[in-house]
Amino acid sequence: MIVIKFSDYIEHYYNTFKEILELDNYNDIVYIAGYCNRIDSLSEFPYLLIKLLYNLNCLYSLPYLPNSLTHLFCDNNSLYSLPELPNLLTYLDCSSNNLFSLPELPTSLIKLICSSNNLSSLPELPNSLQILQCGFNYLSSLPKLPNSLKILSCYHNKLSNIPELPNSLIELHCAYNDLSSLPKLPNSLITLYCSDNKLSSLPKLPESLTYLSCTNNKLSSLPKLPKSLVTLLCYDNKLSSLPEIPNSLHELSCGNNIISRLPEIPNSVTILY
């Protein structure tokens, strides 16, 4: 089933894309959603198209993308490349394909999801970007991160370092890499997930942090814990002691270390293992 909308945003349903192509007002379509249809090819898109949702199909390529397009969902296909991206594009989800590279990113892009591909590098990131999800690739480095970035998810790659983090960042997911150190953490950070790396130490933790997972590293000590911390997962390290536990903490997991004695555990901790 394929859903299309015109400027009135009333939904119209069709069984095949061929039926849609035969419409007299085809070029007036602004929205197309055709997921889970086993489509392996597409012809030219409508001139006024704004949103395209063609995920969970069998596409090997995409035709020329209209300049009006702002949202492109082409994840879970068999794409080996993407065409030139339109200048107005704000949202791109091309995850779970066979992409080896990405084209130049438009300066309007706010969210980029390119996880689970064959990417070994990323193009220059636009200053508008707020969310970058690029996990499960073969990235050995990241480009300069824009000051607008709020969420960075780059787990399951081959990263040995991470560039300077912007002050806007609130979530960092960098687990399952080859990191031996982390850059300075911004004061805005709320979530840090850096498990399964080669970290021997952590930088100073920001006072805004509520979630820290640093499991399965080579840590022999932890820095001072912020008073805002709710969850601390630090098992599978080389810790001989823990710092003072804040009264905000609810969950503490510190098993498989060499800790002989725990610090005072506040009543706020309801999960301890």
Coordinates of C-alpha atoms in Angstrom, one line a residue:
M1 CA 0.0 0.0 0.0
I2 CA 1.3 3.4 -1.0
V3 CA 0.0 6.6 0.6
I4 CA 0.1 10.0 -1.1
K5 CA -1.0 13.5 -0.1
F6 CA -1.5 16.7 -2.0
S7 CA -1.4 20.2 -0.5
D8 CA -4.6 19.6 1.4
Y9 CA -2.8 16.7 3.2
I10 CA -5.8 14.3 2.7
E11 CA -4.5 10.7 2.4
H12 CA -5.0 8.8 -0.9
Y13 CA -4.2 5.0 -1.1
Y14 CA -2.8 3.1 -4.1
N15 CA -1.6 -0.5 -4.6
T16 CA 1.2 0.3 -7.0
F17 CA 3.5 3.2 -7.9
K18 CA 2.4 2.8 -11.6
E19 CA -1.1 3.8 -10.7
I20 CA 0.3 7.0 -9.1
L21 CA 2.4 7.8 -12.1
E22 CA -0.7 7.8 -14.3
L23 CA -2.4 10.6 -12.2
D24 CA -2.9 13.8 -14.1
N25 CA -1.9 15.8 -11.1
Y26 CA 1.1 13.6 -10.3
N27 CA 3.5 16.5 -10.0
D28 CA 1.3 18.2 -7.4
I29 CA 2.0 15.4 -4.8
V30 CA 3.8 16.7 -1.7
Y31 CA 4.0 13.4 0.3
I32 CA 4.7 9.8 -0.6
A33 CA 4.9 6.9 1.9
G34 CA 5.6 3.4 0.4
Y35 CA 7.3 1.4 3.1
C36 CA 7.3 -2.5 3.1
N37 CA 6.3 -2.8 -0.6
R38 CA 9.3 -4.7 -1.9
I39 CA 9.9 -2.0 -4.5
D40 CA 13.3 -2.2 -6.2
S41 CA 13.2 0.8 -8.4
L42 CA 11.5 4.2 -8.8
S43 CA 11.1 6.7 -11.6
E44 CA 11.1 10.5 -11.4
F45 CA 9.6 12.1 -8.3
P46 CA 6.9 14.8 -8.3
Y47 CA 8.3 18.3 -8.7
L48 CA 6.6 19.6 -5.5
L49 CA 7.4 16.6 -3.3
I50 CA 8.3 17.6 0.4
K51 CA 8.3 14.3 2.3
L52 CA 9.4 10.9 0.9
L53 CA 9.1 7.7 3.1
Y54 CA 10.4 4.7 1.1
N55 CA 12.0 2.6 3.9
L56 CA 11.9 -1.2 4.2
N57 CA 11.9 -1.8 0.5
C58 CA 14.4 -3.3 -2.0
L59 CA 15.7 -0.1 -3.6
Y60 CA 19.1 -0.2 -5.2
S61 CA 19.1 3.4 -6.3
L62 CA 17.1 6.6 -6.1
P63 CA 16.2 9.0 -9.0
Y64 CA 16.9 12.7 -9.0
L65 CA 15.5 14.3 -5.8
P66 CA 13.3 17.4 -6.3
N67 CA 14.6 20.7 -4.8
S68 CA 11.4 21.0 -2.7
L69 CA 12.2 17.8 -0.6
T70 CA 12.7 18.4 3.1
H71 CA 12.4 14.9 4.6
L72 CA 13.9 11.7 3.1
F73 CA 13.4 8.3 4.7
C74 CA 15.2 5.6 2.6
D75 CA 16.4 3.4 5.4
N76 CA 16.4 -0.4 5.2
N77 CA 16.8 -0.8 1.5
S78 CA 19.8 -2.0 -0.7
L79 CA 21.1 1.4 -1.7
Y80 CA 24.8 1.6 -2.7
S81 CA 24.8 5.4 -3.2
L82 CA 22.6 8.5 -2.9
P83 CA 21.9 11.1 -5.5
E84 CA 22.7 14.8 -4.9
L85 CA 20.8 16.0 -1.9
P86 CA 18.4 19.0 -2.3
N87 CA 19.3 22.3 -0.6
L88 CA 16.2 22.3 1.6
L89 CA 16.6 18.9 3.1
T90 CA 16.4 18.9 6.9
Y91 CA 16.0 15.2 7.8
L92 CA 17.8 12.3 6.2
D93 CA 17.5 8.7 7.4
C94 CA 19.6 6.4 5.1
S95 CA 20.5 3.8 7.7
S96 CA 20.6 0.0 7.1
N97 CA 21.7 0.2 3.4
N98 CA 25.0 -0.7 1.6
L99 CA 26.3 2.9 1.4
F100 CA 30.1 3.3 1.1
S101 CA 29.9 7.1 1.1
L102 CA 27.6 10.1 1.4
P103 CA 27.2 13.0 -1.0
E104 CA 27.7 16.6 0.1
L105 CA 25.3 17.4 2.9
P106 CA 23.0 20.4 2.5
T107 CA 23.5 23.4 4.9
S108 CA 19.9 23.0 6.0
L109 CA 20.3 19.5 7.4
I110 CA 19.2 19.1 11.1
K111 CA 19.1 15.3 11.6
L112 CA 21.3 12.7 9.9
I113 CA 20.9 9.0 10.5
C114 CA 23.3 6.9 8.5
S115 CA 23.9 4.0 10.9
S116 CA 24.5 0.4 9.7
N117 CA 26.2 1.0 6.4
N118 CA 29.7 0.6 5.0
L119 CA 30.9 4.1 5.6
S120 CA 34.6 4.7 6.3
S121 CA 34.3 8.5 6.5
L122 CA 31.7 11.2 6.6
P123 CA 31.5 14.4 4.6
E124 CA 31.8 17.9 6.2
L125 CA 29.0 18.4 8.6
P126 CA 26.7 21.5 8.2
N127 CA 26.5 24.1 11.0
S128 CA 22.7 23.4 11.2
L129 CA 23.1 19.7 12.3
Q130 CA 21.7 18.9 15.7
I131 CA 21.5 15.0 15.6
L132 CA 24.1 12.7 14.2
Q133 CA 23.6 8.9 14.4
C134 CA 26.4 7.1 12.5
G135 CA 26.8 3.8 14.5
F136 CA 27.6 0.4 13.1
N137 CA 30.0 1.6 10.3
Y138 CA 33.7 1.5 9.7
L139 CA 34.6 5.1 10.7
S140 CA 38.1 5.6 11.9
S141 CA 37.6 9.4 12.5
L142 CA 34.9 12.0 12.6
P143 CA 34.9 15.4 10.9
K144 CA 34.7 18.6 12.9
L145 CA 31.5 18.7 14.9
P146 CA 29.3 21.7 14.4
N147 CA 28.4 24.0 17.4
S148 CA 24.7 23.1 16.9
L149 CA 25.1 19.4 17.6
K150 CA 23.0 18.1 20.5
I151 CA 23.2 14.3 20.1
L152 CA 26.2 12.3 18.8
S153 CA 25.8 8.5 18.5
C154 CA 28.9 6.9 17.0
Y155 CA 29.0 3.5 18.7
H156 CA 30.3 0.4 17.0
N157 CA 32.9 2.0 14.7
K158 CA 36.8 2.0 14.6
L159 CA 37.3 5.4 16.3
S160 CA 40.6 6.0 18.1
N161 CA 39.7 9.5 19.0
I162 CA 36.8 12.0 19.0
P163 CA 37.1 15.6 17.9
E164 CA 36.4 18.6 20.2
L165 CA 32.8 18.4 21.5
P166 CA 30.5 21.4 21.1
N167 CA 29.1 23.1 24.1
S168 CA 25.6 22.3 22.9
L169 CA 26.0 18.5 23.2
I170 CA 23.6 16.7 25.6
E171 CA 24.2 13.1 24.6
L172 CA 27.3 11.2 23.7
H173 CA 27.1 7.5 22.7
C174 CA 30.6 6.3 21.7
A175 CA 30.7 2.7 23.0
Y176 CA 32.3 -0.2 21.1
N177 CA 35.2 1.7 19.6
D178 CA 39.0 1.9 20.1
L179 CA 39.1 5.0 22.2
S180 CA 41.9 5.3 24.8
S181 CA 40.8 8.8 25.9
L182 CA 37.9 11.2 25.6
P183 CA 38.0 15.0 24.9
K184 CA 36.9 17.6 27.4
L185 CA 33.2 17.1 28.1
P186 CA 30.9 20.0 27.7
N187 CA 28.9 21.4 30.7
S188 CA 25.7 20.7 28.8
L189 CA 26.2 16.9 28.7
I190 CA 23.5 14.7 30.3
T191 CA 24.2 11.2 29.0
L192 CA 27.6 9.6 28.5
Y193 CA 27.8 6.1 27.2
C194 CA 31.5 5.1 26.6
S195 CA 31.5 1.4 27.4
D196 CA 33.6 -1.2 25.6
N197 CA 36.6 0.9 24.7
K198 CA 40.2 1.2 25.9
L199 CA 39.8 4.0 28.4
S200 CA 42.3 4.2 31.2
S201 CA 40.8 7.4 32.6
L202 CA 37.8 9.7 32.2
P203 CA 37.9 13.5 32.0
K204 CA 36.2 15.8 34.5
L205 CA 32.5 15.0 34.5
P206 CA 30.0 17.9 34.0
E207 CA 27.6 18.8 36.8
S208 CA 24.7 18.3 34.4
L209 CA 25.4 14.5 33.9
T210 CA 22.7 12.1 34.9
Y211 CA 23.7 8.9 33.2
L212 CA 27.2 7.4 33.0
S213 CA 28.1 4.0 31.5
C214 CA 31.8 3.3 31.3
T215 CA 31.8 -0.5 31.6
N216 CA 34.4 -2.8 30.1
N217 CA 37.3 -0.4 30.0
K218 CA 40.7 -0.2 31.7
L219 CA 39.7 2.4 34.4
S220 CA 41.6 2.3 37.6
S221 CA 39.7 5.2 39.1
L222 CA 36.8 7.5 38.5
P223 CA 36.7 11.3 38.7
K224 CA 34.4 13.1 41.1
L225 CA 30.8 12.2 40.5
P226 CA 28.4 15.1 39.8
K227 CA 25.5 15.7 42.2
S228 CA 23.0 15.2 39.4
L229 CA 24.1 11.6 38.6
V230 CA 21.2 9.1 38.6
T231 CA 22.8 6.0 37.0
L232 CA 26.4 4.8 37.3
L233 CA 27.5 1.6 35.4
C234 CA 31.2 1.0 35.9
Y235 CA 31.5 -2.8 36.0
D236 CA 34.3 -4.8 34.2
N237 CA 37.1 -2.4 34.9
K238 CA 40.2 -2.2 37.2
L239 CA 38.7 0.0 39.9
S240 CA 40.0 -0.5 43.5
S241 CA 37.7 2.1 45.0
L242 CA 34.8 4.4 44.1
P243 CA 34.5 8.2 44.7
E244 CA 31.8 9.6 47.0
I245 CA 28.4 8.6 45.8
P246 CA 26.0 11.5 45.3
N247 CA 22.5 11.5 47.0
S248 CA 20.9 11.7 43.5
L249 CA 22.1 8.2 42.5
H250 CA 19.4 5.5 42.0
E251 CA 21.4 2.7 40.2
L252 CA 24.9 1.5 40.8
S253 CA 26.6 -1.4 39.0
C254 CA 30.2 -1.9 39.9
G255 CA 30.8 -5.6 39.7
N256 CA 33.9 -7.4 38.4
N257 CA 36.4 -4.9 39.7
I258 CA 38.9 -5.1 42.5
I259 CA 37.0 -3.0 45.0
S260 CA 37.6 -4.1 48.6
R261 CA 35.3 -1.7 50.2
L262 CA 32.4 0.4 49.0
P263 CA 31.9 4.0 50.1
E264 CA 28.7 5.0 52.0
I265 CA 25.7 4.2 49.8
P266 CA 22.9 6.8 50.1
N267 CA 19.3 5.7 50.6
S268 CA 18.5 7.0 47.1
V269 CA 20.2 3.9 45.6
T270 CA 17.5 1.3 44.9
I271 CA 19.5 -0.9 42.4
L272 CA 22.9 -2.1 43.4
Y273 CA 24.8 -5.0 41.8

